[in-house]
Amino acid sequence: MHLHKIFYALNLRRLRLELGYRRADLADELNISLSTIAKYETGSRIPDIDTIIQLSKVLHTNVNNLIFK
């Protein structure tokens, strides 16, 4: 697995949990499936740039923090 996928997956999960969101909450907010959120958090799927931007807004962070921090 590429390092950026690992960072992204870990950061997405960490940020979601810090805000008290369940995976289902995030999926509903973004109008995507629960299984897609799960795949993002395990690193088996990487969202497109538009979804990354939406995720960063919902999680109150910037794209760099979501991908690299």
CSV table of N, CA, C and O in Angstrom, one decimal:
chain,number,residue,atom,x,y,z
A,1,MET,N,0.9,-1.2,0.0
A,1,MET,CA,0.0,0.0,0.0
A,1,MET,C,0.9,1.2,0.0
A,1,MET,O,1.9,1.3,0.7
A,2,HIS,N,0.5,2.2,-0.8
A,2,HIS,CA,1.3,3.4,-0.8
A,2,HIS,C,1.2,4.2,0.5
A,2,HIS,O,0.1,4.2,1.1
A,3,LEU,N,2.2,4.9,0.8
A,3,LEU,CA,2.2,5.7,2.1
A,3,LEU,C,1.1,6.7,2.1
A,3,LEU,O,0.5,6.9,3.2
A,4,HIS,N,0.8,7.4,1.0
A,4,HIS,CA,-0.2,8.4,1.0
A,4,HIS,C,-1.6,7.8,1.3
A,4,HIS,O,-2.4,8.5,1.9
A,5,LYS,N,-1.8,6.6,0.9
A,5,LYS,CA,-3.1,5.9,1.2
A,5,LYS,C,-3.2,5.6,2.7
A,5,LYS,O,-4.3,5.8,3.2
A,6,ILE,N,-2.1,5.2,3.3
A,6,ILE,CA,-2.1,5.0,4.7
A,6,ILE,C,-2.4,6.2,5.5
A,6,ILE,O,-3.2,6.3,6.4
A,7,PHE,N,-1.7,7.3,5.1
A,7,PHE,CA,-1.9,8.6,5.8
A,7,PHE,C,-3.4,9.0,5.7
A,7,PHE,O,-4.0,9.5,6.6
A,8,TYR,N,-3.8,9.0,4.4
A,8,TYR,CA,-5.2,9.4,4.2
A,8,TYR,C,-6.2,8.6,5.0
A,8,TYR,O,-7.1,9.2,5.7
A,9,ALA,N,-6.1,7.3,5.0
A,9,ALA,CA,-7.0,6.5,5.7
A,9,ALA,C,-7.0,6.7,7.2
A,9,ALA,O,-8.0,6.9,7.8
A,10,LEU,N,-5.8,6.8,7.8
A,10,LEU,CA,-5.7,7.1,9.2
A,10,LEU,C,-6.2,8.5,9.5
A,10,LEU,O,-6.9,8.7,10.6
A,11,ASN,N,-5.9,9.5,8.7
A,11,ASN,CA,-6.3,10.8,9.0
A,11,ASN,C,-7.8,11.0,8.9
A,11,ASN,O,-8.5,11.6,9.7
A,12,LEU,N,-8.4,10.3,7.9
A,12,LEU,CA,-9.9,10.4,7.7
A,12,LEU,C,-10.6,9.8,9.0
A,12,LEU,O,-11.5,10.4,9.5
A,13,ARG,N,-10.1,8.7,9.4
A,13,ARG,CA,-10.7,8.0,10.6
A,13,ARG,C,-10.5,8.9,11.8
A,13,ARG,O,-11.5,9.1,12.6
A,14,ARG,N,-9.3,9.4,12.0
A,14,ARG,CA,-9.0,10.2,13.2
A,14,ARG,C,-9.9,11.4,13.3
A,14,ARG,O,-10.5,11.7,14.3
A,15,LEU,N,-9.9,12.1,12.1
A,15,LEU,CA,-10.7,13.4,12.1
A,15,LEU,C,-12.2,13.1,12.3
A,15,LEU,O,-12.9,13.8,13.0
A,16,ARG,N,-12.7,12.0,11.7
A,16,ARG,CA,-14.1,11.7,11.9
A,16,ARG,C,-14.4,11.4,13.3
A,16,ARG,O,-15.4,11.9,13.9
A,17,LEU,N,-13.6,10.6,14.0
A,17,LEU,CA,-13.8,10.3,15.4
A,17,LEU,C,-13.7,11.5,16.3
A,17,LEU,O,-14.4,11.6,17.3
A,18,GLU,N,-12.7,12.4,16.0
A,18,GLU,CA,-12.6,13.6,16.8
A,18,GLU,C,-13.8,14.4,16.8
A,18,GLU,O,-14.1,15.1,17.8
A,19,LEU,N,-14.5,14.4,15.7
A,19,LEU,CA,-15.8,15.2,15.6
A,19,LEU,C,-17.0,14.4,16.1
A,19,LEU,O,-18.1,15.0,16.1
A,20,GLY,N,-16.8,13.2,16.4
A,20,GLY,CA,-17.9,12.4,16.9
A,20,GLY,C,-18.8,11.8,15.9
A,20,GLY,O,-20.0,11.4,16.1
A,21,TYR,N,-18.4,11.8,14.6
A,21,TYR,CA,-19.2,11.3,13.5
A,21,TYR,C,-19.1,9.8,13.5
A,21,TYR,O,-18.0,9.2,13.7
A,22,ARG,N,-20.2,9.1,13.2
A,22,ARG,CA,-20.1,7.7,12.8
A,22,ARG,C,-19.9,7.7,11.3
A,22,ARG,O,-20.0,8.7,10.6
A,23,ARG,N,-19.5,6.5,10.8
A,23,ARG,CA,-19.3,6.4,9.4
A,23,ARG,C,-20.6,6.7,8.6
A,23,ARG,O,-20.5,7.4,7.6
A,24,ALA,N,-21.7,6.3,9.2
A,24,ALA,CA,-23.0,6.6,8.6
A,24,ALA,C,-23.3,8.1,8.5
A,24,ALA,O,-23.9,8.5,7.5
A,25,ASP,N,-22.9,8.8,9.5
A,25,ASP,CA,-23.1,10.3,9.5
A,25,ASP,C,-22.3,10.9,8.4
A,25,ASP,O,-22.9,11.7,7.7
A,26,LEU,N,-21.1,10.5,8.2
A,26,LEU,CA,-20.3,11.0,7.1
A,26,LEU,C,-20.8,10.7,5.8
A,26,LEU,O,-20.9,11.5,4.9
A,27,ALA,N,-21.2,9.4,5.6
A,27,ALA,CA,-21.8,9.0,4.4
A,27,ALA,C,-23.1,9.8,4.0
A,27,ALA,O,-23.2,10.2,2.9
A,28,ASP,N,-23.9,10.0,5.0
A,28,ASP,CA,-25.1,10.8,4.8
A,28,ASP,C,-24.8,12.2,4.4
A,28,ASP,O,-25.4,12.8,3.5
A,29,GLU,N,-23.9,12.8,5.1
A,29,GLU,CA,-23.5,14.2,4.8
A,29,GLU,C,-22.9,14.4,3.4
A,29,GLU,O,-23.2,15.4,2.8
A,30,LEU,N,-22.2,13.4,2.9
A,30,LEU,CA,-21.6,13.5,1.6
A,30,LEU,C,-22.5,12.8,0.5
A,30,LEU,O,-22.1,12.8,-0.7
A,31,ASN,N,-23.6,12.2,0.9
A,31,ASN,CA,-24.4,11.5,0.0
A,31,ASN,C,-23.7,10.4,-0.8
A,31,ASN,O,-23.8,10.2,-2.0
A,32,ILE,N,-22.9,9.6,0.0
A,32,ILE,CA,-22.2,8.4,-0.6
A,32,ILE,C,-22.5,7.2,0.3
A,32,ILE,O,-23.0,7.4,1.4
A,33,SER,N,-22.2,6.0,-0.1
A,33,SER,CA,-22.5,4.8,0.7
A,33,SER,C,-21.6,4.7,1.9
A,33,SER,O,-20.5,5.1,1.9
A,34,LEU,N,-22.1,4.0,2.8
A,34,LEU,CA,-21.4,3.6,4.0
A,34,LEU,C,-20.2,2.8,3.7
A,34,LEU,O,-19.1,2.9,4.2
A,35,SER,N,-20.4,1.9,2.7
A,35,SER,CA,-19.2,1.0,2.3
A,35,SER,C,-18.1,1.8,1.7
A,35,SER,O,-16.9,1.5,1.8
A,36,THR,N,-18.5,2.9,1.0
A,36,THR,CA,-17.4,3.7,0.4
A,36,THR,C,-16.6,4.4,1.5
A,36,THR,O,-15.4,4.4,1.4
A,37,ILE,N,-17.3,4.9,2.5
A,37,ILE,CA,-16.5,5.5,3.6
A,37,ILE,C,-15.6,4.5,4.3
A,37,ILE,O,-14.4,4.8,4.6
A,38,ALA,N,-16.1,3.3,4.5
A,38,ALA,CA,-15.3,2.2,5.0
A,38,ALA,C,-14.1,1.9,4.2
A,38,ALA,O,-12.9,1.7,4.7
A,39,LYS,N,-14.2,1.9,2.9
A,39,LYS,CA,-13.1,1.7,1.9
A,39,LYS,C,-12.1,2.8,2.0
A,39,LYS,O,-10.9,2.6,1.9
A,40,TYR,N,-12.6,4.0,2.1
A,40,TYR,CA,-11.7,5.2,2.3
A,40,TYR,C,-10.9,5.0,3.5
A,40,TYR,O,-9.7,5.3,3.5
A,41,GLU,N,-11.5,4.6,4.6
A,41,GLU,CA,-10.8,4.5,5.9
A,41,GLU,C,-9.8,3.3,6.0
A,41,GLU,O,-8.9,3.3,6.8
A,42,THR,N,-10.0,2.3,5.2
A,42,THR,CA,-9.1,1.2,5.1
A,42,THR,C,-8.0,1.4,4.1
A,42,THR,O,-7.1,0.6,4.0
A,43,GLY,N,-8.2,2.4,3.2
A,43,GLY,CA,-7.2,2.6,2.2
A,43,GLY,C,-7.4,1.8,1.0
A,43,GLY,O,-6.6,1.8,0.1
A,44,SER,N,-8.5,1.0,0.9
A,44,SER,CA,-8.7,0.2,-0.3
A,44,SER,C,-9.3,1.0,-1.4
A,44,SER,O,-9.3,0.5,-2.6
A,45,ARG,N,-9.7,2.2,-1.1
A,45,ARG,CA,-10.2,3.1,-2.2
A,45,ARG,C,-9.8,4.6,-1.8
A,45,ARG,O,-9.9,4.9,-0.7
A,46,ILE,N,-9.4,5.3,-2.8
A,46,ILE,CA,-9.1,6.7,-2.6
A,46,ILE,C,-10.1,7.6,-3.3
A,46,ILE,O,-10.5,7.3,-4.5
A,47,PRO,N,-10.7,8.6,-2.6
A,47,PRO,CA,-11.7,9.4,-3.3
A,47,PRO,C,-11.1,10.3,-4.4
A,47,PRO,O,-9.9,10.6,-4.3
A,48,ASP,N,-12.0,10.8,-5.2
A,48,ASP,CA,-11.6,11.7,-6.2
A,48,ASP,C,-11.4,13.1,-5.6
A,48,ASP,O,-11.7,13.3,-4.4
A,49,ILE,N,-10.8,14.0,-6.3
A,49,ILE,CA,-10.4,15.3,-5.7
A,49,ILE,C,-11.7,16.1,-5.2
A,49,ILE,O,-11.6,16.7,-4.1
A,50,ASP,N,-12.8,16.0,-5.9
A,50,ASP,CA,-14.0,16.7,-5.4
A,50,ASP,C,-14.5,16.1,-4.1
A,50,ASP,O,-14.9,16.9,-3.2
A,51,THR,N,-14.4,14.8,-3.9
A,51,THR,CA,-14.8,14.2,-2.7
A,51,THR,C,-13.8,14.6,-1.5
A,51,THR,O,-14.2,14.8,-0.4
A,52,ILE,N,-12.5,14.6,-1.9
A,52,ILE,CA,-11.5,15.0,-0.9
A,52,ILE,C,-11.8,16.4,-0.4
A,52,ILE,O,-11.8,16.7,0.8
A,53,ILE,N,-12.2,17.3,-1.3
A,53,ILE,CA,-12.5,18.7,-0.9
A,53,ILE,C,-13.7,18.7,0.0
A,53,ILE,O,-13.8,19.4,1.0
A,54,GLN,N,-14.8,17.9,-0.4
A,54,GLN,CA,-16.0,17.9,0.4
A,54,GLN,C,-15.7,17.3,1.8
A,54,GLN,O,-16.2,17.8,2.8
A,55,LEU,N,-14.9,16.3,1.9
A,55,LEU,CA,-14.5,15.7,3.1
A,55,LEU,C,-13.8,16.7,4.0
A,55,LEU,O,-14.1,16.8,5.2
A,56,SER,N,-12.9,17.4,3.4
A,56,SER,CA,-12.1,18.4,4.2
A,56,SER,C,-13.1,19.4,4.8
A,56,SER,O,-12.9,19.9,6.0
A,57,LYS,N,-14.1,19.8,4.1
A,57,LYS,CA,-15.0,20.8,4.6
A,57,LYS,C,-15.9,20.3,5.7
A,57,LYS,O,-16.0,20.9,6.7
A,58,VAL,N,-16.4,19.1,5.5
A,58,VAL,CA,-17.2,18.4,6.5
A,58,VAL,C,-16.4,18.2,7.8
A,58,VAL,O,-16.9,18.3,8.9
A,59,LEU,N,-15.2,17.8,7.6
A,59,LEU,CA,-14.3,17.5,8.8
A,59,LEU,C,-13.6,18.7,9.3
A,59,LEU,O,-12.7,18.6,10.2
A,60,HIS,N,-13.9,19.9,8.8
A,60,HIS,CA,-13.4,21.2,9.3
A,60,HIS,C,-11.8,21.2,9.3
A,60,HIS,O,-11.2,21.5,10.3
A,61,THR,N,-11.3,20.8,8.2
A,61,THR,CA,-9.8,20.8,8.0
A,61,THR,C,-9.5,21.2,6.6
A,61,THR,O,-10.4,21.5,5.8
A,62,ASN,N,-8.2,21.2,6.3
A,62,ASN,CA,-7.9,21.5,4.9
A,62,ASN,C,-7.4,20.2,4.2
A,62,ASN,O,-7.1,19.2,4.9
A,63,VAL,N,-7.3,20.3,2.9
A,63,VAL,CA,-6.9,19.1,2.2
A,63,VAL,C,-5.6,18.5,2.6
A,63,VAL,O,-5.4,17.3,2.7
A,64,ASN,N,-4.6,19.4,2.8
A,64,ASN,CA,-3.3,18.9,3.2
A,64,ASN,C,-3.3,18.1,4.5
A,64,ASN,O,-2.7,17.1,4.7
A,65,ASN,N,-4.1,18.6,5.5
A,65,ASN,CA,-4.2,17.9,6.8
A,65,ASN,C,-4.9,16.6,6.6
A,65,ASN,O,-4.6,15.6,7.3
A,66,LEU,N,-5.8,16.5,5.7
A,66,LEU,CA,-6.5,15.2,5.4
A,66,LEU,C,-5.6,14.2,4.8
A,66,LEU,O,-5.6,13.0,5.1
A,67,ILE,N,-4.7,14.7,3.9
A,67,ILE,CA,-3.9,13.7,3.1
A,67,ILE,C,-2.6,13.5,3.8
A,67,ILE,O,-2.1,12.3,3.8
A,68,PHE,N,-1.9,14.5,4.3
A,68,PHE,CA,-0.5,14.4,4.7
A,68,PHE,C,-0.2,14.4,6.2
A,68,PHE,O,0.8,13.9,6.6
A,69,LYS,N,-1.0,15.0,7.0
A,69,LYS,CA,-0.7,15.2,8.4
A,69,LYS,C,-0.5,13.9,9.2
A,69,LYS,O,-1.2,12.9,9.0
